Short mmCIF file of C-alpha atoms and ligand atoms in Angstrom, two decimals:
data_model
loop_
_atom_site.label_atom_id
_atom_site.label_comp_id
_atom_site.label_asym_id
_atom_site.label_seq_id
_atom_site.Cartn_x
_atom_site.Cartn_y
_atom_site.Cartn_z
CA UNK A 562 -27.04 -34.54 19.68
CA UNK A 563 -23.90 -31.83 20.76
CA UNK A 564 -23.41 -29.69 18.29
CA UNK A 565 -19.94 -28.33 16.97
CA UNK A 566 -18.36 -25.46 17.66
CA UNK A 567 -15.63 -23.44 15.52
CA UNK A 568 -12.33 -24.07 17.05
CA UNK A 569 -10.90 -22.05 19.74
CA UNK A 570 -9.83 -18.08 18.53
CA UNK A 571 -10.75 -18.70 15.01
CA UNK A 572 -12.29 -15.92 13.03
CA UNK A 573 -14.95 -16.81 10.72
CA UNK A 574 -17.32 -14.53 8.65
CA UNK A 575 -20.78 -15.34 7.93
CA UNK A 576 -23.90 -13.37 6.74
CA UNK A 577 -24.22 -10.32 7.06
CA UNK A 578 -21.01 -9.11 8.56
CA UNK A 579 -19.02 -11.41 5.38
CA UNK A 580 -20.57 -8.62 3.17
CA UNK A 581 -18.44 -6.18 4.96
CA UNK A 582 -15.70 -8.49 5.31
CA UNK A 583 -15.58 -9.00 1.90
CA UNK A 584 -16.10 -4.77 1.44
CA UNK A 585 -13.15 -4.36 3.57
CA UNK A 586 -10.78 -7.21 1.95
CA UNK A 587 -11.79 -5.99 -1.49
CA UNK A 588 -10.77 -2.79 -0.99
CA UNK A 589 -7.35 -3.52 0.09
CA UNK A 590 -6.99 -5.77 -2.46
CA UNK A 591 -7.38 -3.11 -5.38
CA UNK A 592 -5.59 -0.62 -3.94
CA UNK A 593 -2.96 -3.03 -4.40
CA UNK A 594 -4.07 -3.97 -8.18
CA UNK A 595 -4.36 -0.19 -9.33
CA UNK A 596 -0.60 0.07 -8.34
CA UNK A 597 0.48 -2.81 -10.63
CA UNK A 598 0.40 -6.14 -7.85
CA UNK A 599 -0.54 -8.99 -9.36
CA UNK A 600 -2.05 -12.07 -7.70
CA UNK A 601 -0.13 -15.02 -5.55
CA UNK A 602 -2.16 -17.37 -4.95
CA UNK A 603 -0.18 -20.11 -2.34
CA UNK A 604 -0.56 -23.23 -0.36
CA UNK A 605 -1.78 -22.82 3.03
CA UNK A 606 0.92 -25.25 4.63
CA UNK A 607 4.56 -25.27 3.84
CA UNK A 608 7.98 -27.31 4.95
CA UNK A 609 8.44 -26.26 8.02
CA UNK A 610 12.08 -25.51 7.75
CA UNK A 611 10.98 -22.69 5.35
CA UNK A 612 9.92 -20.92 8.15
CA UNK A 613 12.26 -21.30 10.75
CA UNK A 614 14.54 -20.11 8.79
CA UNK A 615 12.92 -17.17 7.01
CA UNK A 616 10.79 -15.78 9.71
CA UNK A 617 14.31 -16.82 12.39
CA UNK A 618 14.72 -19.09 15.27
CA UNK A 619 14.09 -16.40 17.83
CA UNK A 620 11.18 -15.15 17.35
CA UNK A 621 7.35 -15.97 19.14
CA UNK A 622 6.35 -16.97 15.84
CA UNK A 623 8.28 -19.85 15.48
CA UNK A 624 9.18 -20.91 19.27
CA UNK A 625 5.76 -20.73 20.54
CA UNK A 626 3.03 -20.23 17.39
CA UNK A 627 3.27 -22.08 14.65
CA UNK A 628 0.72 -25.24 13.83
CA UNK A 629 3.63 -27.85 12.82
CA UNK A 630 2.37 -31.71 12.08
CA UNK A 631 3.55 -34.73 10.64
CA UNK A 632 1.75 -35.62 7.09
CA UNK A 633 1.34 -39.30 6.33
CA UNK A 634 4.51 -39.32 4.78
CA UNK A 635 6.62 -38.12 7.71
CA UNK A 636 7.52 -34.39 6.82
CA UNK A 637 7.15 -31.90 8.91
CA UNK A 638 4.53 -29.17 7.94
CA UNK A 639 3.71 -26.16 9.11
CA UNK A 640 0.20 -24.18 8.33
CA UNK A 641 1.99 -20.69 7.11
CA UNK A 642 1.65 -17.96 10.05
CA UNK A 643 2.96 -15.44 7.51
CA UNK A 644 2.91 -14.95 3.87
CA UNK A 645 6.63 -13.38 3.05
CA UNK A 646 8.37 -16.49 3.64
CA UNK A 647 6.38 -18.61 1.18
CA UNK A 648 6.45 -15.54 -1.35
CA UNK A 649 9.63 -16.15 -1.73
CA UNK A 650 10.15 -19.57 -1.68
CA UNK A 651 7.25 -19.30 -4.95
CA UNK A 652 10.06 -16.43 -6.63
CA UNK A 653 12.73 -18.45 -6.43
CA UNK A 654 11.51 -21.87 -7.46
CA UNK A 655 9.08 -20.50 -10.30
CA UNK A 656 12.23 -18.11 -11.52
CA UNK A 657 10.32 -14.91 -11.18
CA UNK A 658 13.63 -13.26 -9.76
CA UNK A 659 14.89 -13.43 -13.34
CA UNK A 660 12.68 -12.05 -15.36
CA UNK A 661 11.23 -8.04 -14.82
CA UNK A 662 11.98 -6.48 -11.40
CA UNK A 663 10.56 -5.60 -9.32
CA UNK A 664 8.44 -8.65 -9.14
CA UNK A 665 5.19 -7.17 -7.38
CA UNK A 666 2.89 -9.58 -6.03
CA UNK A 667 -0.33 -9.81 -3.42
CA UNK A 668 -1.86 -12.56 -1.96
CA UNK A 669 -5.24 -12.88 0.90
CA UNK A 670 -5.91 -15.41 2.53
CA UNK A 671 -6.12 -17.43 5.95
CA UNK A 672 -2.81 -17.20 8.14
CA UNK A 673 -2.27 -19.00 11.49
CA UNK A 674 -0.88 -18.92 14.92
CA UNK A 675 -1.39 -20.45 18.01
CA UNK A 676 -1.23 -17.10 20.19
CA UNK A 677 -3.83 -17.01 23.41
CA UNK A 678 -7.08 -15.63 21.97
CA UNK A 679 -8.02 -12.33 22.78
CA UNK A 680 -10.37 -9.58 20.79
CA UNK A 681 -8.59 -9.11 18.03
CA UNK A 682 -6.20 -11.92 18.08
CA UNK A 683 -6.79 -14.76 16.51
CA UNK A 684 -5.48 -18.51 15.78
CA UNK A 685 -6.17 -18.07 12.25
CA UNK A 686 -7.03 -14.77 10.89
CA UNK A 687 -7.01 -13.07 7.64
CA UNK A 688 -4.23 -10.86 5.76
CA UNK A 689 -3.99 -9.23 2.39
CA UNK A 690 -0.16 -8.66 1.98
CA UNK A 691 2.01 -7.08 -1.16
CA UNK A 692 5.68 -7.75 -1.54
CA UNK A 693 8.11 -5.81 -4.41
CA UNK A 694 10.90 -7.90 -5.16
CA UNK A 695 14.32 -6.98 -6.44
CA UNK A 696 14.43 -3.15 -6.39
CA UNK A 697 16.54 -1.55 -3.54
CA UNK A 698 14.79 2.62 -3.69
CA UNK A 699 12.94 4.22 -1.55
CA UNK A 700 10.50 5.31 -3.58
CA UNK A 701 9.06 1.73 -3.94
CA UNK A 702 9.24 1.23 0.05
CA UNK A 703 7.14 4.54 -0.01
CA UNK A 704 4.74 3.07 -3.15
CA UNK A 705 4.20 0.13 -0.24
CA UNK A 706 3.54 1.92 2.12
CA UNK A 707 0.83 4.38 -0.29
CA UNK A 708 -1.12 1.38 -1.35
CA UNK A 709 -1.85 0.46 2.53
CA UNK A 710 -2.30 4.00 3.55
CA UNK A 711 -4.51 4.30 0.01
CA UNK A 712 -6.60 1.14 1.17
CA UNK A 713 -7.14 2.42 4.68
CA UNK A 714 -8.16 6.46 3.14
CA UNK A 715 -10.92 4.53 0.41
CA UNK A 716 -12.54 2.85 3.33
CA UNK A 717 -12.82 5.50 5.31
CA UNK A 718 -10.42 5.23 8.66
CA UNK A 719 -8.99 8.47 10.36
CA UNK A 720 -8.38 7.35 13.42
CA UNK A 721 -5.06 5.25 12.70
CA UNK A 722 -1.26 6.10 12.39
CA UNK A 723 1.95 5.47 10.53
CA UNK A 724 4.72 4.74 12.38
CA UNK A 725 7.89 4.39 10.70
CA UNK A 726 11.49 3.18 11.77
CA UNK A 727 14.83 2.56 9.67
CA UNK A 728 16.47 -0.88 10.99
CA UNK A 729 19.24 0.15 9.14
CA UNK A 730 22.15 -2.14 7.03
CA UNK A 731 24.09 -5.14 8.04
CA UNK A 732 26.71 -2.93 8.71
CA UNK A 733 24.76 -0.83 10.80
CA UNK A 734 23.74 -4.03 12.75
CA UNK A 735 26.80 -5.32 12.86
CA UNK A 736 27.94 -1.68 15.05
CA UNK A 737 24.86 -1.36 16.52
CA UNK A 738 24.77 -5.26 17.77
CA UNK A 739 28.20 -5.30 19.58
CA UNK A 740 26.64 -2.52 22.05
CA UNK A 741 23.72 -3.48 22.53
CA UNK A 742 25.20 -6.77 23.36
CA UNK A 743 27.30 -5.23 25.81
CA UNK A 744 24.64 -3.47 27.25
CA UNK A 745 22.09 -6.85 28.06
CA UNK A 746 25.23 -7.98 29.48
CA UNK A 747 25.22 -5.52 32.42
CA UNK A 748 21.14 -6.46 32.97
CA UNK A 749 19.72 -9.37 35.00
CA UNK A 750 18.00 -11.85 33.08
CA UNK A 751 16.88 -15.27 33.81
CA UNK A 752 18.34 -18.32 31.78
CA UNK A 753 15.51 -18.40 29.26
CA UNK A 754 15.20 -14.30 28.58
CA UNK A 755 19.37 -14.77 28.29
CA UNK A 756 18.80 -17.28 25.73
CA UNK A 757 16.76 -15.14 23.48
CA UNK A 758 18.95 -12.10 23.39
CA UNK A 759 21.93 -14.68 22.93
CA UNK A 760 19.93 -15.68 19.36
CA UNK A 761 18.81 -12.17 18.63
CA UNK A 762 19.01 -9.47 21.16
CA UNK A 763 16.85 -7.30 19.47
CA UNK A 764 14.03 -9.56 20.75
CA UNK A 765 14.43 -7.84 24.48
CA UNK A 766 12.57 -5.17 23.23
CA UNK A 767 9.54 -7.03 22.56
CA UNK A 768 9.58 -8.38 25.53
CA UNK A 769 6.04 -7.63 27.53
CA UNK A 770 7.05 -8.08 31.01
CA UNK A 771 7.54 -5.08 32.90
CA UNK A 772 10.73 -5.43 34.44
CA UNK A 773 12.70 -6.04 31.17
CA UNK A 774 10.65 -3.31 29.76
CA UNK A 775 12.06 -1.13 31.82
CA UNK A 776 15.60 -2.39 31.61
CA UNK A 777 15.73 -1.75 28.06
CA UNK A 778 14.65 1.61 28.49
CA UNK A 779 18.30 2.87 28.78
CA UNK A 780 19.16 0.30 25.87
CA UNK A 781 21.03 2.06 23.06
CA UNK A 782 18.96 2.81 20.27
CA UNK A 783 19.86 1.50 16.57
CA UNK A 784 18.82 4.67 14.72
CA UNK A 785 21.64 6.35 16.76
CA UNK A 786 23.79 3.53 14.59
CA UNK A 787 22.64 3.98 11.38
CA UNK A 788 25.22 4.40 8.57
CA UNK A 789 25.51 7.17 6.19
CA UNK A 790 23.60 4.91 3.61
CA UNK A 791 21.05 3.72 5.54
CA UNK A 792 20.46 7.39 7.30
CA UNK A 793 20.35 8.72 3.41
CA UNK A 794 17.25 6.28 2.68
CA UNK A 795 15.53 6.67 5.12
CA UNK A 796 15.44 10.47 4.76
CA UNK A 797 14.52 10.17 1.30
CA UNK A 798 11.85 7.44 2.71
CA UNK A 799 10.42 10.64 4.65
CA UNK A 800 11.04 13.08 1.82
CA UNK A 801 8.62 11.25 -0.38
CA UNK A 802 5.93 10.31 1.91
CA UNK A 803 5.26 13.98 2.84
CA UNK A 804 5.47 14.33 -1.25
CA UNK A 805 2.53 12.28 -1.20
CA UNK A 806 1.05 13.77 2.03
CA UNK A 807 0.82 10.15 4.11
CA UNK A 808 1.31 11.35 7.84
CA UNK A 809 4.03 9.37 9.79
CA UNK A 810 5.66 9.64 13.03
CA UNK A 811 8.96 8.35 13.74
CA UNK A 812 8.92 5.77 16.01
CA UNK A 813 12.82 4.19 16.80
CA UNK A 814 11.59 1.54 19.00
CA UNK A 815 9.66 -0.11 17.08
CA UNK A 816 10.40 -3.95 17.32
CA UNK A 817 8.96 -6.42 14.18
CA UNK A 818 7.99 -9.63 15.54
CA UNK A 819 9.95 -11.68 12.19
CA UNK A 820 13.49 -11.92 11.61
CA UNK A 821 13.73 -10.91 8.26
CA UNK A 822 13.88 -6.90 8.40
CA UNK A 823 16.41 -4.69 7.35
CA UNK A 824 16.16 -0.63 6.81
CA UNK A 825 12.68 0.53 6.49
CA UNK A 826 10.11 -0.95 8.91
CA UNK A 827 6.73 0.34 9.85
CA UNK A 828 3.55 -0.17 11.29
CA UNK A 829 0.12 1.05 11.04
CA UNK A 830 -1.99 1.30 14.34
CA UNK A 831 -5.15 2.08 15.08
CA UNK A 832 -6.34 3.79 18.52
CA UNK A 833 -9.56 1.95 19.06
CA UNK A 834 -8.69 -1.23 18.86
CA UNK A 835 -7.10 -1.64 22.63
CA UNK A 836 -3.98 -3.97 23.09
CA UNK A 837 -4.14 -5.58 19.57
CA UNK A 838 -3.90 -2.03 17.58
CA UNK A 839 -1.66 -3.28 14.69
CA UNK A 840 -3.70 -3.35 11.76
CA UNK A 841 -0.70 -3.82 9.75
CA UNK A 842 3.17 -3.60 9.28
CA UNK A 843 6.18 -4.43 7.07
CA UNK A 844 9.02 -3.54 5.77
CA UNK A 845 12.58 -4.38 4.12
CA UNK A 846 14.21 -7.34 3.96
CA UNK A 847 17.73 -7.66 2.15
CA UNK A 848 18.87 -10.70 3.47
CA UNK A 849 15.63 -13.20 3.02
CA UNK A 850 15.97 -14.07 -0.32
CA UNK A 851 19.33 -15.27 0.10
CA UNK A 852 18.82 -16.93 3.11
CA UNK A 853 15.94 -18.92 1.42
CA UNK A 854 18.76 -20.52 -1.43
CA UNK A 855 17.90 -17.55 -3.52
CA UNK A 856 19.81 -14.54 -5.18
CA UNK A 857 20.80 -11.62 -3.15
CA UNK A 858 17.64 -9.26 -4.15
CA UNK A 859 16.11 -7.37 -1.95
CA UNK A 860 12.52 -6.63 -1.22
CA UNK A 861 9.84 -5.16 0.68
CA UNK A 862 6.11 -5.74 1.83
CA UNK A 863 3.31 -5.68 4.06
CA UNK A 864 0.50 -8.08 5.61
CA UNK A 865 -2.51 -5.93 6.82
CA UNK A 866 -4.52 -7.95 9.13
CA UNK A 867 -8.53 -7.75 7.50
CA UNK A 868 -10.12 -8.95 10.68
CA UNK A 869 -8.80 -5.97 13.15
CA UNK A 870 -9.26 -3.81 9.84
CA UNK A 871 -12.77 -4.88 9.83
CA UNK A 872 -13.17 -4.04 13.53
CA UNK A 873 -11.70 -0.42 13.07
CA UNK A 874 -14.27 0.38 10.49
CA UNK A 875 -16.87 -0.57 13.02
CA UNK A 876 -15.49 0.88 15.96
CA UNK A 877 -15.49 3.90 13.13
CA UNK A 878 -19.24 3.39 12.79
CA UNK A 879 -18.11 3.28 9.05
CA UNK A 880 -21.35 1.78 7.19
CA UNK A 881 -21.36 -0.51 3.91
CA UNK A 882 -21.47 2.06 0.92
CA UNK A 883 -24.32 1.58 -0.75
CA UNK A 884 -24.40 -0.32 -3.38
CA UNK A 885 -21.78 -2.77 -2.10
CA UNK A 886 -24.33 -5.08 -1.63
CA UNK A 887 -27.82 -6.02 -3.30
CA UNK A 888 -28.94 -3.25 -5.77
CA UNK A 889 -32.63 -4.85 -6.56
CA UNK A 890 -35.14 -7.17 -4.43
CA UNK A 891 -38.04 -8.30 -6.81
CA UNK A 892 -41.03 -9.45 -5.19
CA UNK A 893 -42.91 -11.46 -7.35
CA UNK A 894 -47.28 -12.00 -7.16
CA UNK A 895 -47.67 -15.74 -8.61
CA UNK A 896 -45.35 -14.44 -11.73
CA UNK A 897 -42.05 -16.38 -10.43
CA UNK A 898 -40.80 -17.33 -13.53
CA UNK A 899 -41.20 -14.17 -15.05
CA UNK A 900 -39.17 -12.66 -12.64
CA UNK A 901 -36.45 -15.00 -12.21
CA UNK A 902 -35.90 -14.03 -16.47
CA UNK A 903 -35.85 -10.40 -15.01
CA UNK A 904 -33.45 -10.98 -12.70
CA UNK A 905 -31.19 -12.96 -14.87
CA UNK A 906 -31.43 -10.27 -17.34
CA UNK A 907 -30.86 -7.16 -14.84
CA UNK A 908 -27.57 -9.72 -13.50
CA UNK A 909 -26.16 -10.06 -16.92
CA UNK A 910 -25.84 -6.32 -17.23
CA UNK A 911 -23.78 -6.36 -13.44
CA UNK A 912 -26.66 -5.35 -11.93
CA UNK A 913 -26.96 -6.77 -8.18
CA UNK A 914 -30.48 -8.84 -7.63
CA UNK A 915 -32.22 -11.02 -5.36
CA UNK A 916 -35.73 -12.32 -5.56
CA UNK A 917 -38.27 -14.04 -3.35
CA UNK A 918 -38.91 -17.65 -3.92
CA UNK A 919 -41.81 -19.60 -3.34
CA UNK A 920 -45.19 -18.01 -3.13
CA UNK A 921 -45.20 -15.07 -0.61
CA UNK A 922 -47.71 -12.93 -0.29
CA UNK A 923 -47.10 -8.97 -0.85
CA UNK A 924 -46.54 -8.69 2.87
CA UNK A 925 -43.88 -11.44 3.22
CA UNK A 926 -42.31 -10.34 0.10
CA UNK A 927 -41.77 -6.83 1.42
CA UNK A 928 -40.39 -8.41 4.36
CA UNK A 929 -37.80 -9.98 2.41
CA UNK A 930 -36.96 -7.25 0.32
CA UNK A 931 -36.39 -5.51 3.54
CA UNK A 932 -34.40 -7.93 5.56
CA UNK A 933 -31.83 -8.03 1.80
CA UNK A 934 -30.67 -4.88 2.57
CA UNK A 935 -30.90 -3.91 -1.31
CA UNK A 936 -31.39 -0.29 -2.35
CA UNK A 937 -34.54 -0.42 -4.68
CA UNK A 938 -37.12 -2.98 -4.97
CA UNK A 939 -40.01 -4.14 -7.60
CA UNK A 940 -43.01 -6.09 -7.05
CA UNK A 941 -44.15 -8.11 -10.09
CA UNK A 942 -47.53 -9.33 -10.38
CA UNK A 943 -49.68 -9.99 -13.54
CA UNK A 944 -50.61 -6.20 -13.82
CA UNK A 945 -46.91 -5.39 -14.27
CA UNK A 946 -46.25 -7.88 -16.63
CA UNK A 947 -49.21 -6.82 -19.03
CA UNK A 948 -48.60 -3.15 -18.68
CA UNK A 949 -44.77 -3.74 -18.87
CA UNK A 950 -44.46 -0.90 -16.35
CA UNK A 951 -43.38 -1.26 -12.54
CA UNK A 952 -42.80 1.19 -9.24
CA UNK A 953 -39.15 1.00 -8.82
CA UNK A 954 -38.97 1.82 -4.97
CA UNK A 955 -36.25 3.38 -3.43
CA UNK A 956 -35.98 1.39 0.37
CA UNK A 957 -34.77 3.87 2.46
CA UNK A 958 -37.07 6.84 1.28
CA UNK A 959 -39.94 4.65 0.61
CA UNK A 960 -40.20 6.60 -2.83
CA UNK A 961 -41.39 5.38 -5.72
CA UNK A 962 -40.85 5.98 -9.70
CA UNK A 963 -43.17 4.42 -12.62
CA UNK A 964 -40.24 2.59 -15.05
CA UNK A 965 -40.76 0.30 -18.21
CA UNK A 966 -39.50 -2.79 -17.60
CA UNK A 967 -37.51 -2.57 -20.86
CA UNK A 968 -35.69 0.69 -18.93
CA UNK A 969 -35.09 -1.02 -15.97
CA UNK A 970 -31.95 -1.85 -16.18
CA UNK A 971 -30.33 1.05 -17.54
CA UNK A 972 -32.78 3.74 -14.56
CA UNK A 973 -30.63 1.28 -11.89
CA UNK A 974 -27.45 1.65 -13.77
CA UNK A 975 -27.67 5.32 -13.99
CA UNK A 976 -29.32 5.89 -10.51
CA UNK A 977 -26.06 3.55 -8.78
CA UNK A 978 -23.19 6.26 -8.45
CA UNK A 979 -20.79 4.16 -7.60
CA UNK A 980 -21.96 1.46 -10.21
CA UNK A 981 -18.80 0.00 -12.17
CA UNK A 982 -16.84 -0.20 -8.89
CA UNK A 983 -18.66 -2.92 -7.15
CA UNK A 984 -19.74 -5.51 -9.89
P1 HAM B 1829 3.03 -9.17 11.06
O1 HAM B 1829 3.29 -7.85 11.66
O2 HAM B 1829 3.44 -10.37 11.83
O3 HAM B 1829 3.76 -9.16 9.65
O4 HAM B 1829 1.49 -9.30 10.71
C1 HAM B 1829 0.84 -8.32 9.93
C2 HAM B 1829 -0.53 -8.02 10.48
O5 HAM B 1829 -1.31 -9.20 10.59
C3 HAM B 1829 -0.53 -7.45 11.90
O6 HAM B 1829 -0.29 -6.05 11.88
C4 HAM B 1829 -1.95 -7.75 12.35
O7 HAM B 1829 -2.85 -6.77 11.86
C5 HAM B 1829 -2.24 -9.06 11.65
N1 HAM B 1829 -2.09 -10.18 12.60
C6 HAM B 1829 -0.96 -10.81 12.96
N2 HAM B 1829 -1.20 -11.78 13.86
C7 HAM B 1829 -2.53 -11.76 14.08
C8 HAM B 1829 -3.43 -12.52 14.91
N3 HAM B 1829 -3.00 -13.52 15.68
N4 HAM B 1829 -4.75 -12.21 14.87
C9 HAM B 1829 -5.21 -11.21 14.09
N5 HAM B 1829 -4.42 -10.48 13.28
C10 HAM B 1829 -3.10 -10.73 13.28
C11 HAM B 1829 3.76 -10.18 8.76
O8 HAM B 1829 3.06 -11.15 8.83
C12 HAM B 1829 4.71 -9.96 7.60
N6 HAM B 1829 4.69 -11.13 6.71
C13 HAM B 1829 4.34 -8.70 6.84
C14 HAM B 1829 5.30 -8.41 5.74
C15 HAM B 1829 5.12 -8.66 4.42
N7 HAM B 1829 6.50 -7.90 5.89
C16 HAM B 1829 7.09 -7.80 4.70
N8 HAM B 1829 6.27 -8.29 3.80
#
């Protein structure tokens, strides 16, 4: 019989590369919980008008990507291709805009667009974003920014970059608009292309062909427009990152691919990842909230995209860090339920164990214990259990140490540096 396949440009994660997916989600994920974000947990489809209008009519996103049905009860849905817009559509209708500000939230999970597949672009792929809600400062656009920078320093990355951009106020777009309105006006553009500046001219710039690429070379440049205000945060946005030593570069063309941003923008970008570098971005967005049938608060975030992080940690060589993954593999000689009361024990105490089932030999045992990637292993047969004692064995040295069983678990704990962190 045919068998299935995943559908086209998904990513999917299964043994053993999900251990590091999981490594690499993880860690994002408390790097956002050890600065105070708390979890949003949200549906994966939405109305569909929440997204035209809070990602914006012009963009890719919504003109050409987004997975929009019909349910059975004739509304239109749309599987979310970003998590900001629903973020705040949960603020506003759960009230969380009137209690404490800033309301700081993060959310992971599956996100989806129907973009051509390519390495590193997917149809549904994986983010773990943070918002702050309600506090117009720089110095929580800079905490933002710190707990991806934070995320991608704990997992080990060196080979990626800041880039930073103000898009300034709605004054400063209102100035900077009118000429760079006049300017598209002097270019050739077919119907379509005109269309799209007409909606949001700002859109040129993202635009991949080569010709308008060139054309908007000479385009004025909105940081040139910025406002006294808007100039004033984002030096104080530059202040306090070197405060906290996070390396930026300044990069005024930078173009967001959503609607919704206002003054600080950025992006991160890695250098081996080929065309799809972006391995996350964000930034301000006054007007969103309000625009959504909410108050006028402010806000800022960022999605970081998991699968291209994932693929910069390999193209890295970064490894697992031990003890990420199985601490024990217990091999037990005809003594199975014995050790399955040993593992359970050793698991209670947030130790990490596997065991072989059914009744291998010493050989295929080992085998296992091998092919689990855990650190140390035991083998269990009726000697152990009489003497109590066992040869704790270290994988990767191949050394062993005579423990009690009734030490056991605290030998692992202490011999685990890193133990606390991943149970
Ligand atoms: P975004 O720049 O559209 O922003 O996406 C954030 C990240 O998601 C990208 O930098 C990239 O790593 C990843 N990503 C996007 N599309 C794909 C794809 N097709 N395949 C693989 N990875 C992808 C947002 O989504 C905003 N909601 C971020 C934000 C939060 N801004 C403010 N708050």
């Amino acid at each position: 019989m045919a068998r299935f396949q995943a559908p086209k440009g998904v990513s999917e994660y299964v043994p053993a590369r999900s251990t590091y997916f999981d490594y690499v989600r993880g860690t994002i994920i408390e790097s956002a919980r050890v600065a105070g974000y708390q979890l949003m947990e949200l549906p994966i489809f939405e109305d569909t008008e929440l997204f035209s209008r809070g990602v914006g009519e012009s963009t890719d996103v919504v003109q050409k990507e987004m997975y929009t049905f019909e349910d059975r009860g004739g509304r239109s849905i749309t599987l979310r291709p970003e998590g900001t817009a629903g973020v705040m559509r949960a603020v506003i209708e759960h009230n969380l805009d009137r209690g404490q500000l800033p309301v700081k939230v993060y959310y992971s999970g599956a996100f989806f667009r129907a973009e051509r597949p390519q390495a590193g672009r997917f149809r549904q792929f994986y983010q773990v974003g943070i918002e702050a809600i309600g506090l117009a400062d720089p110095r929580i656009d800079v905490e933002v920014i710190a707990v991806a920078d934070r995320a991608f320093k704990e997992l080990g990355l060196t080979k990626y970059r800041l880039e930073i951009t103000s898009l300034g106020d709605a004054l400063t777009r209102q100035n900077y608009l009118v000429e760079l309105r006049k300017y598209i006006a002097t270019i050739p553009l077919d119907a379509e292309t005109a269309a799209r500046a007409e909606l949001n001219p700002l859109r040129l710039f993202d635009d991949k062909r080569e010709e308008v690429r060139s054309m908007m070379q000479s385009a004025p440049v909105l940081m040139d427009y910025l406002t006294g205000e808007s100039t004033e945060d984002f030096r104080r946005v530059q202040e306090l990152l070197n405060l906290l030593g996070i390396n930026f570069v300044i990069n005024n063309r930078m173009v967001r691919g959503l609607d919704y941003y206002t003054g600080t923008a950025f992006e991160f970008v890695h250098s081996d990842l080929g065309a799809q570098s972006g391995i996350g971005g964000g930034g301000r967005y006054d007007g969103l909230m309000a625009q959504l049938g909410g108050q006028e608060l402010s806000g800022i975030g960022f999605g970081l995209g998991v699968d291209r992080i994932l693929m910069a940690c390999e193209a890295e060589g970064i490894s697992l860090p031990e003890g990420f993954g199985l601490d024990l593999f217990i091999v037990p000689l005809g003594t199975g339920d014995a050790a399955l009361k040993i593992a359970e024990n050793l698991r209670e105490r947030g130790i990490h164990v596997d065991l072989a089932f059914g009744d291998k030999a010493l050989k295929g045992g080992m085998k296992s214990a091998d092919r689990s990637g855990a650190t140390y292993s035991i083998v269990i047969g009726a000697d152990e259990l009489d003497s109590g004692i066992v040869a704790l064995k270290e994988m990767k040295t191949g050394e062993s140490t005579s423990v009690t069983l009734s030490a056991l678990a605290q030998e692992l704990i202490e011999r685990i540096s890193n133990f606390g962190e991943h149970s």
